[in-house]
XYZ file of C-alpha atoms in Angstrom:
700
model
C 112.737 64.743 -105.625
C 109.723 61.605 -106.668
C 111.161 59.620 -103.265
C 113.443 57.006 -105.672
C 116.014 55.867 -103.745
C 117.819 53.878 -106.329
C 118.097 54.569 -110.163
C 119.036 51.183 -112.376
C 121.242 51.696 -115.330
C 121.771 49.105 -118.632
C 125.219 49.921 -118.656
C 128.398 49.965 -115.999
C 128.633 54.337 -114.480
C 131.283 56.528 -115.264
C 133.384 57.668 -112.715
C 131.249 61.302 -113.633
C 127.599 59.556 -113.248
C 129.399 57.654 -109.559
C 129.810 61.399 -108.076
C 126.810 62.466 -109.116
C 124.679 60.156 -107.824
C 126.825 60.583 -104.516
C 125.988 63.623 -104.362
C 122.396 63.489 -105.592
C 122.045 60.715 -102.387
C 120.688 57.876 -104.807
C 121.263 54.397 -104.994
C 122.703 52.452 -107.977
C 121.659 49.439 -109.384
C 123.927 49.086 -112.557
C 126.543 46.170 -114.649
C 129.635 46.108 -112.873
C 133.376 45.938 -114.772
C 134.320 43.875 -117.750
C 135.945 40.870 -116.168
C 139.310 42.728 -118.294
C 138.474 45.617 -116.260
C 137.954 43.820 -112.987
C 141.825 42.158 -113.416
C 143.223 44.904 -114.363
C 142.567 47.611 -111.786
C 143.649 49.648 -109.095
C 142.592 50.628 -106.204
C 141.935 54.996 -105.451
C 141.366 55.809 -102.454
C 142.655 59.101 -102.505
C 139.921 62.376 -103.016
C 142.199 64.372 -104.868
C 143.473 61.643 -107.774
C 140.360 60.365 -108.127
C 139.239 63.423 -109.378
C 142.674 64.043 -111.243
C 142.014 60.637 -113.329
C 137.595 60.834 -113.535
C 138.375 61.957 -117.129
C 141.016 59.503 -117.947
C 140.633 55.160 -119.038
C 142.182 54.871 -116.051
C 140.374 51.549 -114.371
C 139.439 51.738 -111.055
C 138.236 48.744 -108.930
C 134.920 48.499 -107.608
C 136.704 48.067 -103.772
C 137.674 52.201 -104.290
C 135.054 54.601 -102.297
C 134.053 55.987 -105.852
C 132.029 52.683 -105.743
C 130.148 53.046 -102.910
C 126.568 54.370 -104.396
C 126.403 50.840 -105.726
C 124.051 48.678 -103.818
C 123.754 45.899 -106.905
C 125.537 44.475 -108.766
C 123.355 43.707 -112.397
C 124.012 40.307 -114.044
C 122.241 40.906 -116.932
C 118.990 40.590 -118.255
C 119.531 37.924 -120.967
C 121.156 34.961 -118.506
C 120.183 31.684 -119.974
C 121.092 27.949 -119.572
C 124.184 28.045 -122.281
C 125.342 31.256 -120.410
C 125.663 29.855 -116.742
C 128.933 28.738 -116.724
C 129.980 31.860 -118.003
C 127.990 34.008 -115.906
C 129.118 32.109 -113.162
C 132.691 32.945 -113.903
C 131.402 36.214 -113.577
C 130.122 36.180 -110.546
C 132.997 34.418 -108.515
C 135.547 37.000 -110.028
C 132.874 40.047 -109.276
C 132.444 38.530 -105.726
C 136.399 38.255 -105.068
C 136.861 41.514 -106.524
C 134.362 43.448 -103.914
C 135.193 41.208 -101.072
C 134.784 44.417 -98.958
C 131.903 45.274 -99.689
C 130.140 41.958 -100.123
C 127.008 43.969 -102.997
C 124.601 41.475 -103.976
C 124.176 40.272 -107.332
C 120.651 40.286 -109.437
C 119.742 39.187 -113.204
C 117.252 38.259 -115.112
C 117.077 34.487 -115.608
C 115.547 33.173 -118.874
C 115.926 29.720 -118.324
C 118.170 27.896 -116.339
C 116.144 29.856 -113.091
C 117.573 27.004 -110.564
C 121.468 27.577 -111.844
C 120.898 31.543 -111.828
C 119.049 31.417 -108.367
C 122.368 29.510 -106.791
C 125.143 32.027 -107.753
C 123.771 35.819 -107.362
C 121.512 36.673 -104.098
C 118.651 37.912 -105.801
C 116.487 37.339 -109.010
C 114.605 39.619 -111.022
C 110.452 39.107 -112.236
C 109.626 40.708 -115.056
C 105.955 41.621 -116.776
C 104.455 43.941 -119.215
C 100.698 43.481 -118.067
C 99.739 46.947 -119.305
C 97.310 47.374 -121.879
C 98.313 43.645 -122.635
C 95.810 40.401 -123.138
C 97.952 39.281 -119.572
C 94.924 39.335 -117.026
C 95.414 40.394 -113.527
C 95.248 37.605 -112.342
C 96.271 35.484 -114.530
C 99.374 37.773 -113.763
C 99.603 36.893 -110.382
C 99.334 33.050 -110.794
C 102.852 33.498 -112.711
C 104.488 35.331 -110.190
C 102.868 33.286 -107.339
C 104.401 30.110 -108.883
C 107.979 31.281 -110.586
C 109.683 31.164 -107.356
C 109.060 27.541 -107.232
C 111.490 27.026 -110.167
C 114.512 28.649 -107.692
C 116.147 27.387 -104.849
C 114.328 28.088 -101.740
C 114.733 31.447 -99.829
C 115.295 33.352 -102.417
C 114.233 36.527 -102.592
C 112.517 37.740 -105.678
C 111.890 41.693 -107.222
C 109.730 42.729 -109.581
C 109.651 44.917 -112.230
C 106.634 47.890 -112.595
C 105.149 49.188 -116.101
C 104.557 53.002 -115.453
C 104.030 53.861 -119.440
C 103.233 51.713 -122.714
C 105.697 49.798 -125.025
C 107.377 51.859 -127.591
C 106.808 49.248 -130.209
C 103.002 49.795 -129.564
C 103.259 53.869 -129.114
C 104.788 53.545 -132.691
C 101.224 51.824 -133.752
C 99.302 54.685 -131.683
C 101.322 57.222 -134.302
C 100.677 55.476 -137.057
C 97.074 55.223 -136.404
C 97.325 58.936 -136.413
C 97.289 59.385 -132.332
C 99.752 61.840 -130.370
C 101.648 59.437 -127.945
C 102.256 62.663 -125.462
C 98.832 63.376 -125.681
C 97.054 59.880 -124.545
C 97.048 59.098 -121.021
C 96.290 55.596 -121.230
C 97.814 54.003 -117.884
C 96.316 55.386 -115.046
C 97.438 55.541 -111.602
C 95.266 52.821 -110.179
C 97.051 50.243 -112.853
C 99.884 51.196 -111.836
C 98.746 50.683 -108.435
C 97.036 47.659 -108.439
C 100.684 46.416 -109.918
C 102.868 46.936 -106.826
C 99.862 45.878 -104.040
C 100.114 42.494 -107.124
C 103.605 42.073 -106.765
C 102.844 42.658 -102.345
C 100.436 39.597 -102.348
C 102.960 37.735 -104.242
C 106.535 38.234 -101.588
C 108.784 40.182 -103.517
C 111.072 42.938 -101.866
C 111.255 44.936 -104.165
C 109.974 46.891 -106.891
C 111.453 48.734 -109.955
C 109.625 51.066 -111.687
C 110.103 50.758 -115.543
C 109.876 53.244 -117.958
C 110.242 54.449 -121.558
C 110.388 57.727 -122.190
C 112.032 60.543 -119.431
C 110.367 61.492 -116.419
C 111.275 65.524 -117.082
C 108.820 66.011 -120.423
C 107.259 68.478 -120.513
C 103.829 66.972 -121.161
C 100.512 66.472 -119.541
C 101.429 62.616 -120.150
C 104.434 63.064 -118.409
C 103.300 65.246 -115.586
C 100.446 62.857 -114.231
C 103.601 59.715 -114.709
C 105.184 61.379 -112.042
C 102.684 62.891 -109.328
C 101.181 59.068 -110.054
C 104.598 57.714 -108.638
C 105.368 59.862 -106.405
C 102.567 59.988 -104.367
C 103.164 55.631 -104.888
C 106.442 56.195 -103.499
C 105.066 57.967 -100.334
C 102.419 55.134 -100.012
C 105.162 52.397 -100.279
C 107.477 53.940 -97.884
C 104.469 53.279 -95.417
C 104.590 49.982 -96.035
C 108.023 49.402 -95.928
C 108.411 47.225 -92.381
C 106.193 44.444 -94.438
C 107.305 44.879 -97.503
C 111.357 45.192 -97.530
C 111.363 43.339 -93.734
C 108.330 40.895 -93.854
C 108.959 37.838 -93.933
C 107.139 34.300 -94.923
C 104.390 34.455 -97.711
C 101.459 36.639 -97.771
C 98.509 34.745 -96.768
C 95.770 35.987 -99.018
C 91.982 36.107 -97.739
C 88.622 36.797 -99.302
C 86.162 39.544 -98.487
C 82.775 37.487 -97.476
C 80.226 38.053 -100.299
C 81.070 37.580 -103.792
C 82.918 40.793 -105.105
C 86.297 41.367 -107.052
C 87.767 42.353 -103.522
C 90.416 40.712 -102.011
C 93.489 40.926 -99.804
C 96.505 40.177 -99.210
C 98.354 40.118 -95.215
C 101.559 40.626 -94.934
C 103.292 39.830 -91.885
C 106.796 42.054 -89.679
C 107.821 41.355 -86.281
C 104.291 40.873 -84.467
C 102.290 43.394 -86.742
C 100.271 42.529 -90.043
C 99.010 44.692 -92.571
C 96.301 44.400 -94.944
C 96.943 44.880 -98.342
C 93.246 45.070 -100.470
C 93.895 43.707 -104.045
C 90.917 44.413 -107.046
C 90.443 41.066 -109.177
C 87.781 42.826 -111.842
C 89.059 40.121 -115.144
C 90.427 42.828 -118.027
C 91.992 45.459 -115.675
C 94.704 46.138 -117.826
C 93.304 47.942 -120.312
C 90.173 49.468 -118.109
C 90.076 49.884 -114.103
C 86.379 50.389 -112.390
C 85.731 52.089 -109.545
C 87.525 48.692 -107.764
C 85.708 49.659 -104.126
C 83.399 47.922 -102.185
C 81.127 48.924 -99.611
C 80.867 47.678 -96.589
C 82.970 45.127 -96.639
C 84.015 42.325 -94.352
C 87.151 40.435 -94.025
C 88.499 37.161 -91.052
C 91.838 37.344 -90.197
C 93.282 34.458 -88.254
C 96.040 34.298 -86.090
C 95.604 37.626 -84.516
C 96.109 38.237 -81.080
C 92.913 39.334 -78.798
C 94.979 42.844 -77.887
C 95.598 43.875 -81.209
C 93.493 46.840 -82.609
C 93.297 46.943 -86.364
C 93.533 51.157 -88.206
C 92.934 52.277 -90.986
C 96.487 53.237 -92.634
C 96.413 56.886 -94.269
C 98.979 59.581 -94.791
C 98.430 61.350 -91.819
C 96.759 59.004 -88.977
C 95.622 56.273 -88.734
C 91.854 55.579 -88.669
C 91.118 52.843 -86.028
C 88.355 50.729 -86.813
C 85.649 47.559 -85.554
C 87.084 44.129 -85.057
C 84.951 41.028 -83.507
C 86.608 37.953 -82.712
C 84.388 34.866 -85.120
C 85.024 31.921 -86.195
C 88.585 31.915 -88.375
C 90.135 34.398 -86.968
C 89.203 38.002 -86.328
C 86.798 40.194 -88.219
C 87.341 43.420 -89.793
C 84.464 45.308 -90.920
C 85.051 48.512 -93.667
C 82.841 50.772 -94.659
C 84.137 50.912 -97.896
C 87.023 49.379 -99.439
C 89.297 51.167 -102.767
C 93.147 50.718 -103.047
C 94.045 53.277 -100.514
C 92.727 51.024 -97.818
C 95.455 49.600 -95.839
C 94.428 48.176 -92.712
C 97.383 47.964 -89.732
C 97.025 45.246 -86.760
C 98.853 45.882 -84.298
C 99.716 46.865 -80.631
C 100.067 50.511 -79.266
C 103.788 50.251 -78.586
C 107.141 52.237 -79.941
C 106.511 49.986 -84.183
C 102.617 51.955 -83.526
C 103.706 54.984 -82.412
C 106.766 54.794 -85.551
C 103.944 54.402 -88.080
C 102.224 56.711 -87.220
C 105.069 59.655 -87.287
C 105.929 58.602 -90.678
C 101.753 58.664 -91.523
C 102.190 62.681 -90.098
C 105.178 63.786 -91.876
C 104.022 62.130 -95.244
C 100.309 63.822 -94.783
C 100.805 66.994 -96.192
C 102.207 66.290 -99.416
C 100.142 62.888 -100.400
C 96.910 64.912 -100.088
C 97.878 67.562 -102.077
C 99.162 64.613 -105.312
C 96.586 62.993 -104.483
C 93.674 65.936 -105.570
C 96.134 67.210 -108.269
C 96.018 63.906 -109.414
C 92.219 63.722 -109.477
C 92.283 66.894 -111.632
C 94.794 65.661 -114.312
C 92.176 62.494 -114.052
C 89.443 64.574 -114.681
C 91.313 67.044 -117.200
C 92.038 63.971 -119.406
C 88.560 62.597 -119.855
C 86.958 65.530 -120.058
C 88.809 66.140 -123.051
C 88.561 62.056 -124.088
C 85.250 62.588 -124.318
C 84.605 66.703 -125.648
C 85.993 64.396 -128.730
C 83.644 61.952 -128.687
C 80.671 64.298 -128.833
C 82.145 66.028 -131.163
C 82.192 62.720 -133.349
C 78.594 62.044 -132.813
C 76.783 65.452 -133.423
C 78.534 65.702 -136.921
C 77.554 61.874 -137.289
C 80.697 60.302 -137.672
C 80.971 58.100 -135.204
C 80.390 54.435 -137.333
C 77.691 51.984 -137.512
C 78.334 48.874 -136.559
C 76.987 46.133 -139.511
C 76.485 43.577 -137.291
C 73.543 45.195 -135.301
C 72.793 48.236 -137.291
C 73.752 50.991 -133.911
C 76.261 53.170 -133.633
C 79.914 51.728 -131.874
C 78.936 54.248 -129.101
C 75.669 56.050 -128.006
C 77.233 58.447 -125.413
C 75.064 59.601 -122.763
C 75.238 62.815 -121.838
C 78.373 63.126 -119.713
C 77.769 66.800 -118.694
C 76.257 66.125 -115.041
C 78.687 63.660 -113.804
C 81.773 65.858 -114.839
C 80.388 68.420 -112.527
C 79.869 65.927 -109.957
C 83.006 65.184 -110.101
C 84.296 68.913 -109.851
C 82.688 68.985 -106.804
C 84.190 66.090 -105.060
C 87.778 67.455 -106.029
C 86.811 70.778 -104.673
C 85.667 69.271 -101.412
C 88.632 67.324 -100.820
C 91.221 70.475 -101.538
C 88.345 72.283 -99.125
C 89.714 69.438 -96.374
C 93.628 70.504 -96.756
C 92.746 74.659 -96.278
C 90.228 73.370 -93.047
C 91.547 74.231 -90.134
C 93.185 71.683 -88.662
C 93.616 70.644 -92.416
C 92.263 67.057 -92.460
C 94.883 65.842 -95.042
C 93.443 62.313 -94.246
C 90.270 62.694 -95.761
C 91.379 65.113 -98.580
C 93.577 61.540 -99.751
C 90.402 59.562 -99.055
C 87.604 62.051 -101.284
C 90.579 62.645 -103.821
C 90.330 58.791 -104.770
C 86.456 58.675 -104.297
C 85.902 61.639 -106.608
C 87.627 60.053 -109.336
C 85.362 55.981 -109.781
C 82.879 57.427 -111.608
C 85.404 58.926 -113.682
C 86.774 54.545 -113.965
C 83.671 53.332 -114.446
C 82.386 55.427 -117.398
C 85.435 54.926 -118.992
C 85.612 51.275 -118.380
C 81.495 51.420 -119.865
C 82.492 53.290 -122.569
C 85.447 51.058 -123.806
C 83.369 48.171 -124.031
C 81.023 49.115 -125.623
C 82.725 50.024 -128.254
C 84.633 47.144 -128.647
C 81.801 44.994 -127.627
C 81.510 43.195 -131.161
C 85.160 43.298 -131.983
C 86.111 39.670 -133.007
C 89.510 39.215 -130.139
C 90.084 42.517 -127.315
C 92.643 44.304 -128.726
C 92.927 43.998 -132.211
C 93.710 47.026 -133.570
C 96.505 49.064 -131.123
C 94.048 51.300 -130.376
C 91.050 49.574 -128.898
C 92.696 48.319 -126.163
C 92.533 52.058 -123.466
C 89.462 54.633 -123.307
C 92.256 56.821 -124.180
C 92.913 55.149 -127.767
C 89.021 55.053 -128.863
C 88.488 58.466 -130.843
C 91.131 57.033 -133.221
C 90.019 53.875 -133.094
C 86.524 54.878 -134.119
C 88.413 56.824 -137.314
C 90.211 52.904 -137.529
C 87.193 51.901 -137.790
C 85.475 53.926 -140.462
C 87.852 54.098 -142.940
C 87.658 50.027 -142.693
C 84.004 50.188 -143.062
C 84.395 49.524 -147.002
C 87.789 47.788 -147.458
C 88.926 44.542 -149.052
C 91.864 42.066 -148.635
C 94.376 41.962 -151.277
C 96.111 38.914 -152.289
C 98.163 36.676 -149.653
C 101.295 37.562 -149.581
C 102.267 34.221 -146.563
C 103.336 31.016 -148.539
C 102.761 28.306 -147.653
C 100.016 29.238 -144.455
C 97.516 26.623 -145.534
C 99.910 24.124 -143.892
C 99.679 21.174 -146.337
C 102.921 19.903 -147.206
C 106.027 19.441 -145.057
C 108.292 19.440 -148.042
C 107.063 22.777 -149.561
C 106.551 24.590 -146.165
C 110.176 23.656 -144.893
C 110.768 24.876 -148.827
C 109.214 27.799 -148.142
C 110.633 29.293 -145.477
C 108.597 28.114 -142.451
C 111.253 27.159 -139.640
C 110.975 25.993 -135.697
C 112.855 26.996 -132.639
C 113.705 24.997 -129.366
C 114.395 25.408 -126.280
C 115.589 22.631 -124.460
C 113.849 22.108 -120.953
C 114.315 19.213 -118.317
C 111.742 16.834 -118.751
C 109.698 18.124 -121.387
C 109.477 17.292 -124.924
C 108.612 18.902 -128.000
C 107.004 17.762 -131.251
C 105.740 19.672 -133.864
C 104.403 18.202 -137.284
C 101.610 18.605 -140.705
C 99.026 15.809 -139.833
C 95.862 15.940 -140.770
C 95.118 15.593 -137.264
C 94.510 19.495 -136.867
C 93.360 20.373 -140.250
C 90.316 23.052 -140.708
C 90.403 23.113 -144.514
C 92.051 20.870 -147.302
C 94.340 17.987 -146.063
C 97.011 18.684 -142.971
C 97.126 21.703 -140.414
C 100.294 22.723 -138.367
C 100.087 20.681 -134.882
C 102.834 21.450 -132.287
C 102.955 18.899 -128.864
C 105.090 19.815 -125.731
C 104.373 17.649 -122.733
C 106.541 16.053 -119.874
C 108.717 12.322 -120.792
C 106.238 10.782 -118.365
C 102.886 12.494 -119.435
C 102.473 13.237 -115.297
C 104.526 15.572 -112.727
C 103.279 18.188 -114.666
C 104.741 21.469 -113.183
C 102.923 24.520 -112.445
C 104.945 27.068 -114.372
C 107.480 25.800 -117.414
C 110.341 28.858 -117.208
C 110.725 29.550 -120.639
C 108.748 28.596 -123.854
C 110.195 25.223 -125.564
C 109.107 25.906 -129.040
C 108.341 28.526 -131.452
C 107.221 28.500 -135.396
C 108.483 31.483 -137.279
C 107.224 31.898 -140.809
C 108.948 33.531 -144.092
C 110.277 37.084 -144.881
C 107.358 38.334 -146.376
C 108.361 42.025 -148.084
C 106.194 44.961 -146.771
C 106.007 48.232 -147.434
C 105.770 51.422 -145.653
C 102.378 53.009 -145.435
C 100.544 50.018 -145.656
C 98.242 47.641 -143.671
C 98.697 44.547 -142.699
C 96.384 42.244 -142.063
C 97.080 39.127 -140.217
C 94.074 35.940 -140.188
C 94.518 32.444 -139.435
C 92.471 29.607 -137.295
C 93.456 28.009 -134.189
C 92.621 25.351 -132.024
C 93.303 23.784 -128.693
C 91.997 20.075 -127.730
C 92.851 20.943 -124.091
C 93.936 23.900 -122.348
C 97.063 24.484 -122.239
C 98.822 23.759 -118.742
C 102.485 24.904 -117.113
C 101.742 28.480 -118.174
C 99.659 31.228 -118.173
C 100.559 33.013 -121.654
C 99.590 29.668 -124.172
C 99.348 30.289 -127.608
C 100.945 33.181 -128.352
C 100.882 34.546 -131.966
C 103.341 37.987 -132.743
C 105.081 39.891 -134.589
C 108.150 41.560 -135.783
C 106.354 44.383 -135.888
C 104.063 44.607 -132.421
C 106.882 42.293 -130.848
C 106.179 41.097 -127.160
C 104.000 43.046 -126.189
C 101.926 43.193 -129.524
C 100.720 39.715 -129.163
C 97.760 37.233 -128.830
C 97.374 34.566 -125.950
C 95.067 31.834 -126.097
C 95.294 29.399 -123.139
C 92.318 27.323 -124.746
C 89.323 27.473 -127.385
C 86.955 24.533 -126.210
C 88.029 21.596 -128.532
C 86.891 24.193 -131.042
C 88.025 25.929 -134.097
C 88.765 30.332 -133.165
C 89.918 32.455 -135.591
C 92.520 35.148 -134.999
C 93.532 38.387 -136.762
C 95.880 41.741 -135.997
C 96.624 44.894 -137.792
C 99.778 46.815 -137.993
C 100.425 49.617 -140.058
C 104.212 48.987 -141.463
C 106.419 51.871 -140.852
C 108.966 50.923 -143.126
C 109.851 48.428 -145.969
C 111.390 45.968 -144.451
C 110.816 42.075 -144.252
C 107.936 40.889 -141.935
C 107.531 37.489 -139.669
C 104.906 36.151 -137.850
C 106.002 34.099 -134.924
C 103.884 30.937 -133.196
C 105.281 29.707 -129.191
C 103.928 27.319 -127.085
C 104.267 28.610 -123.669
C 102.973 25.695 -121.529
C 102.260 22.463 -121.719
C 99.289 20.851 -124.578
C 98.773 20.816 -127.907
C 98.066 23.598 -130.420
C 96.883 23.131 -133.952
C 96.887 25.815 -137.008
C 95.241 26.136 -139.760
C 94.961 29.206 -143.156
C 97.191 31.423 -141.604
C 97.124 34.452 -144.233
C 98.587 37.756 -144.285
C 97.534 40.792 -146.810
C 97.238 43.737 -147.628
C 93.961 46.158 -145.970
C 93.564 47.657 -149.562
C 90.945 51.391 -148.447
C 88.806 53.585 -150.415
C 89.877 56.861 -149.054
C 93.734 57.407 -149.125
C 96.195 56.987 -146.999
C 97.384 60.002 -144.995
C 101.034 60.963 -144.769
C 102.592 59.034 -142.632
C 104.656 60.869 -139.481
C 108.178 59.759 -139.292
C 108.778 57.080 -137.264
C 112.381 54.662 -136.150
C 112.984 52.036 -138.595
C 111.718 48.906 -137.619
C 114.857 46.270 -137.155
C 114.594 44.112 -140.236
C 114.284 40.524 -137.793
C 113.946 40.878 -134.144
C 115.772 39.053 -131.416
C 113.652 35.578 -130.605
C 112.228 35.597 -127.294
C 113.334 32.939 -125.241
C 111.329 34.813 -121.880
C 107.916 34.750 -121.155
C 105.784 36.763 -123.274
C 104.096 39.927 -122.424
C 101.336 39.827 -125.025
C 98.642 42.223 -125.797
C 95.594 41.115 -127.786
C 94.111 40.928 -131.284
C 92.292 43.862 -133.745
C 88.179 44.258 -134.847
C 86.876 42.294 -137.644
C 86.990 44.493 -140.559
C 83.350 44.574 -141.279
C 82.149 43.423 -145.457
C 85.069 41.455 -145.946
C 84.466 38.727 -147.197
C 87.590 36.984 -148.539
C 88.815 36.828 -144.651
C 86.557 34.239 -144.102
C 85.121 35.861 -141.109
C 81.081 36.238 -140.337
């Protein structure tokens, strides 16, 4: 009902699930049967025969009609160079058994991308940028460079994050939050990922989900409406998205705005897709619009018209010939501003008819989405207002000012509500103006986005690094951030539990349990040492270097992390807050990778990692905080994802000791003792604010 046309499952489907998919008219992307099952399977064509065996252990050949709703075979999401020959044999056997259908193969190649692009038909590019330190602009660089690792003309699909990572959600619970009430990921953030995927030439969109879309809570309702609206909008662009050719052309708007656009081509037509490029939008999107914007698009014939393509209709736009191509003027540009270039022909008529069909539903969904966003924002503002009235907003020790001033917002809320009512009135007028309702609903929420972004920036303005706490990553978690900040105001750090974090002696360092893991990349060498060159205090520090063998011909992107350093196991207890801190120096910016030096831990995993690409040759402190959900061993990881040199020194892992007693923790699933060492690119969050009044942290 949400207009998805396929479902990706992580196992081989049962006959019952295959039957359900066929009855629902939904494609499946799934793992194939095992090689033994394929070898011993039988072809069943009689429907009566299939019904009799669907609950038995009989092996049904993938050439049987029951598998007709399988669209693509998934070879796995952990394909690596050492497994290449094994996966090649699997692919050959699968293609032989499926030769009557020739269904494509897809996989996620963590390493050996070129080799895997020769045995599969599609490669999946995974990313989790939302509420992380992975800026959308850096993600775009990675998505544009990654295809160069594969054989030419390899099709790529990509994932779109729609909800928070489970490890982040667990930390929110431990910090006192209710994940069913924290609507931290907005429609605009999901849509920005989609537009960026289109601009990078991706031809398949996989919306990832960690929680069921059938849950009955406000966060899930918002996500359901957002995803249905996005699917309808993708149907408007499907000719250029799925069938488009060549790498999209990127054009910038005139002036110095935050908007650029991708030009997609299908047949002789073009589609302009706007891309909002303000930094840190993965945390909070601002207004995401600009007024009076001009784009100059090369290669547009004189006979082509330009039309604003929105659900229900196409609005003509003014164009003129200028040096460099055709200039189109838009009175305003937002993420809803798709522009169609073409003649009035059959293609134009087909797109226009599609727009009319989806107009009413898109108008309703847009208005409902705006109402939910207003309700969520109002609830957070009310909570912050109560904190201000009760004088519980913390005072920052640096500037002696409240973390949030919280100016009067009632008039702004009233204007937003009035703007939403105007959008809804377009639906009920005669004849209905669904296109205007769709556009007006987006306009109505621009102020909410600006307010949310500004308050989040204000509250975290003095943080040592963005996202040092899991609850400082979103406007929706600000009430919990204020509580955590206030509670730590008079806290102290306990004894350092990490052995040899001062990086002084290689023998002691290794005997204590520090070690490294390496992934060999052709043409890349890596070095690790305890060296005086990397010293911040004492005599030595940890030095990590990755470089090309000849020191030249650096690739734009390396495919995986060449080297990790892993700490010794550290015993932690349920209910403790852990502070991890240390110092790093990058003599020069890390190249050939947007992640740079990535620091993460066994509780937060990759989703809560810190990322540093440069420190301008200066020592820079890092810190992050975690609540411990269960008694376990704790690990800290340093991964150098790129080419360059890193110095690390004075790493500490301490318990935060509060004056106030720790509240009773909610039950939470235990964290695994030792997580899998990731060999794929790392998609982090960020770090936390410096705890005030802690003289033994070494911070100002």
